[in-house]
Every structure is written in C-alpha cells, then in structure tokens.
Amino acid sequence: LGFGAGGTGAVTIVVRGSSTLATSIPAGPTVWVQGSSSTGAATLTSASGFTNAGTIKMESTGAAYTVTLNVTSGTLTNTGTINVNVGSGGARYIGANLDNQGTLNVNEDLTLNKSSSTFINTGTVTVPSSPSVRTLTVATGTMTFKNLSPGTITGGGLVKNHGDFYG
C-alpha cells in the first residue's frame, strides 16, 4: 500500500490479511486494518518508519480477529489519528517505536509489544472507562514509555506499564 503525491483525498482503504505499507499516510485517507471472516487476522507492516497524518483504524468485523500494526525499523510518527476499535472483538497490537503527536483512541484493549522500543506521547491518548473499561498495556520490560508536555492521557481507563515510565 502506498500513497502518491496527490493521495490526500477523503477515502477509506480496507487492508485485510497480511499487507505492507510502503509510504507515509497523508492527511485525508483512512486506512482500516480489518480482521474479517474472509481473511482472519490482519497485519499491516511497514519495513521502515512512517508518518500517519491521516487516520488508521484498527477494527475487526464478523468475529473476534486480531489486528496488528508493525514497524520493523524506525518510528511510527502519528500526527493524525489512530482509532483502536472493538468491532467484533479480538486482540489489538502495535509493534513499533511510537511517537504520538496526534490522537490515539484506545476504544479496545491495546498492547504495545515491540521490545527495545519507545512510546513517546506529546499528543492525546484516550483510554475510556465507559461503556467498558479499556486498557493500554506496555507489554515488555524493554519498552520505554514517556508522556511529555503537552501530552495528555485521559478517559479513566487503565494504563499498564511493564517498562519504565517517565512523564
């Protein structure tokens, strides 16, 4: 999956199964990483770091399927929105160095699970407590979590940190 120089319109692109992201996501598009009954779990992988200025939606349909967003090397810089949604259920994972300067909405439990990585938040992370308490889990003791000014974590849900916490 890649976006050209003019690829900034309001469009939703559904990604199922195992797919590769080749470019940054500009403002405008929504990339829906969708676990579904037709393909099962969904994984979107970028070999190198990228910037999301649009919207990434992580959600399943039809049944409880795992949805994963991975960056092999480099950093996922989010200046747009990442919506981690319940859909039909299933686990949600981000395996990346994550620099959140935009919005991360944890509407379904989310696990950050890349070892030897960093999650820096200078944007807004929302982990709601209603209608169900949601959890953001930093799953590895070798991941560093930094909430830096002007970053906020709101919503009343749970943040479980198994690594270091600064902020």
mmCIF file of N, CA, C and O in Angstrom, residues 21-22 26 29 32 35 38 40 44 47 54 70 75 94-95 107 109 111 114 118 123 125 128 141 143-144:
data_model
loop_
_atom_site.group_PDB
_atom_site.id
_atom_site.type_symbol
_atom_site.label_atom_id
_atom_site.label_comp_id
_atom_site.label_asym_id
_atom_site.label_seq_id
_atom_site.Cartn_x
_atom_site.Cartn_y
_atom_site.Cartn_z
ATOM 1 N N LEU A 21 2.907 -1.634 4.103
ATOM 2 C CA LEU A 21 2.764 -0.200 3.867
ATOM 3 C C LEU A 21 4.097 0.320 3.348
ATOM 4 O O LEU A 21 5.127 0.138 3.996
ATOM 5 N N ALA A 22 4.081 0.969 2.196
ATOM 6 C CA ALA A 22 5.319 1.408 1.550
ATOM 7 C C ALA A 22 5.605 2.899 1.716
ATOM 8 O O ALA A 22 6.721 3.333 1.452
ATOM 9 N N PRO A 26 -0.873 10.312 4.151
ATOM 10 C CA PRO A 26 -1.103 11.756 4.198
ATOM 11 C C PRO A 26 -2.414 12.095 4.905
ATOM 12 O O PRO A 26 -3.227 11.214 5.193
ATOM 13 N N PRO A 29 -6.895 10.375 3.936
ATOM 14 C CA PRO A 29 -7.309 8.975 3.874
ATOM 15 C C PRO A 29 -7.429 8.312 5.248
ATOM 16 O O PRO A 29 -6.756 8.685 6.201
ATOM 17 N N TRP A 32 -8.010 1.314 7.079
ATOM 18 C CA TRP A 32 -8.697 0.423 8.010
ATOM 19 C C TRP A 32 -8.009 -0.931 7.977
ATOM 20 O O TRP A 32 -8.121 -1.661 6.998
ATOM 21 N N GLY A 35 -9.470 -7.121 10.599
ATOM 22 C CA GLY A 35 -9.624 -8.557 10.748
ATOM 23 C C GLY A 35 -11.035 -8.902 10.312
ATOM 24 O O GLY A 35 -11.979 -8.191 10.661
ATOM 25 N N SER A 38 -13.474 -13.180 6.128
ATOM 26 C CA SER A 38 -12.956 -13.626 4.824
ATOM 27 C C SER A 38 -11.452 -13.898 4.851
ATOM 28 O O SER A 38 -10.965 -14.738 4.095
ATOM 29 N N GLY A 40 -9.470 -13.596 8.178
ATOM 30 C CA GLY A 40 -8.973 -13.820 9.538
ATOM 31 C C GLY A 40 -8.263 -12.603 10.079
ATOM 32 O O GLY A 40 -8.664 -11.470 9.835
ATOM 33 N N LEU A 44 -0.728 -5.071 9.256
ATOM 34 C CA LEU A 44 -0.139 -4.100 8.343
ATOM 35 C C LEU A 44 1.268 -3.814 8.850
ATOM 36 O O LEU A 44 1.446 -3.424 10.007
ATOM 37 N N ALA A 47 8.229 -1.638 6.684
ATOM 38 C CA ALA A 47 9.616 -2.047 6.891
ATOM 39 C C ALA A 47 10.433 -0.950 7.557
ATOM 40 O O ALA A 47 11.368 -1.220 8.295
ATOM 41 N N GLY A 54 -3.085 10.949 8.452
ATOM 42 C CA GLY A 54 -4.493 10.660 8.213
ATOM 43 C C GLY A 54 -5.085 9.942 9.406
ATOM 44 O O GLY A 54 -4.871 10.333 10.554
ATOM 45 N N ASN A 70 2.593 -3.092 12.636
ATOM 46 C CA ASN A 70 4.009 -3.271 12.962
ATOM 47 C C ASN A 70 4.892 -2.332 12.147
ATOM 48 O O ASN A 70 4.602 -2.071 10.982
ATOM 49 N N THR A 75 10.440 4.596 13.264
ATOM 50 C CA THR A 75 9.389 5.065 14.164
ATOM 51 C C THR A 75 8.103 5.358 13.408
ATOM 52 O O THR A 75 8.134 5.938 12.320
ATOM 53 N N ILE A 94 0.197 -2.963 18.611
ATOM 54 C CA ILE A 94 1.084 -2.104 17.843
ATOM 55 C C ILE A 94 2.501 -2.493 18.236
ATOM 56 O O ILE A 94 2.876 -2.398 19.407
ATOM 57 N N GLY A 95 3.263 -2.951 17.253
ATOM 58 C CA GLY A 95 4.658 -3.335 17.461
ATOM 59 C C GLY A 95 5.549 -2.327 16.764
ATOM 60 O O GLY A 95 5.917 -2.518 15.605
ATOM 61 N N ASN A 107 -10.176 2.466 22.118
ATOM 62 C CA ASN A 107 -11.565 2.063 22.339
ATOM 63 C C ASN A 107 -11.705 0.553 22.477
ATOM 64 O O ASN A 107 -12.804 0.050 22.687
ATOM 65 N N ASP A 109 -8.995 -2.802 24.053
ATOM 66 C CA ASP A 109 -7.707 -3.034 24.714
ATOM 67 C C ASP A 109 -6.595 -3.095 23.675
ATOM 68 O O ASP A 109 -6.729 -3.748 22.639
ATOM 69 N N THR A 111 -2.264 -3.505 23.145
ATOM 70 C CA THR A 111 -0.966 -3.873 23.697
ATOM 71 C C THR A 111 0.130 -3.344 22.784
ATOM 72 O O THR A 111 0.121 -3.606 21.582
ATOM 73 N N LYS A 114 6.502 -4.172 21.116
ATOM 74 C CA LYS A 114 7.812 -4.277 20.470
ATOM 75 C C LYS A 114 8.906 -4.079 21.513
ATOM 76 O O LYS A 114 8.979 -3.032 22.162
ATOM 77 N N THR A 118 10.390 2.585 22.110
ATOM 78 C CA THR A 118 9.958 3.740 22.894
ATOM 79 C C THR A 118 8.585 4.193 22.427
ATOM 80 O O THR A 118 8.315 4.246 21.233
ATOM 81 N N GLY A 123 0.927 14.113 22.350
ATOM 82 C CA GLY A 123 -0.411 14.380 21.841
ATOM 83 C C GLY A 123 -1.450 13.999 22.881
ATOM 84 O O GLY A 123 -1.269 14.246 24.074
ATOM 85 N N VAL A 125 -3.800 10.761 24.295
ATOM 86 C CA VAL A 125 -4.158 9.352 24.359
ATOM 87 C C VAL A 125 -5.433 9.268 25.179
ATOM 88 O O VAL A 125 -5.479 9.749 26.316
ATOM 89 N N PRO A 128 -10.791 5.012 27.402
ATOM 90 C CA PRO A 128 -12.066 5.234 28.089
ATOM 91 C C PRO A 128 -12.380 4.196 29.177
ATOM 92 O O PRO A 128 -11.879 3.079 29.152
ATOM 93 N N GLY A 141 9.236 -5.258 29.270
ATOM 94 C CA GLY A 141 10.073 -4.515 30.198
ATOM 95 C C GLY A 141 11.176 -3.729 29.520
ATOM 96 O O GLY A 141 11.849 -2.931 30.154
ATOM 97 N N MET A 143 10.566 -1.758 26.852
ATOM 98 C CA MET A 143 9.942 -0.638 26.158
ATOM 99 C C MET A 143 9.875 0.537 27.129
ATOM 100 O O MET A 143 9.501 0.375 28.279
ATOM 101 N N THR A 144 10.251 1.713 26.650
ATOM 102 C CA THR A 144 10.200 2.919 27.467
ATOM 103 C C THR A 144 8.969 3.721 27.086
ATOM 104 O O THR A 144 8.697 3.938 25.906
#
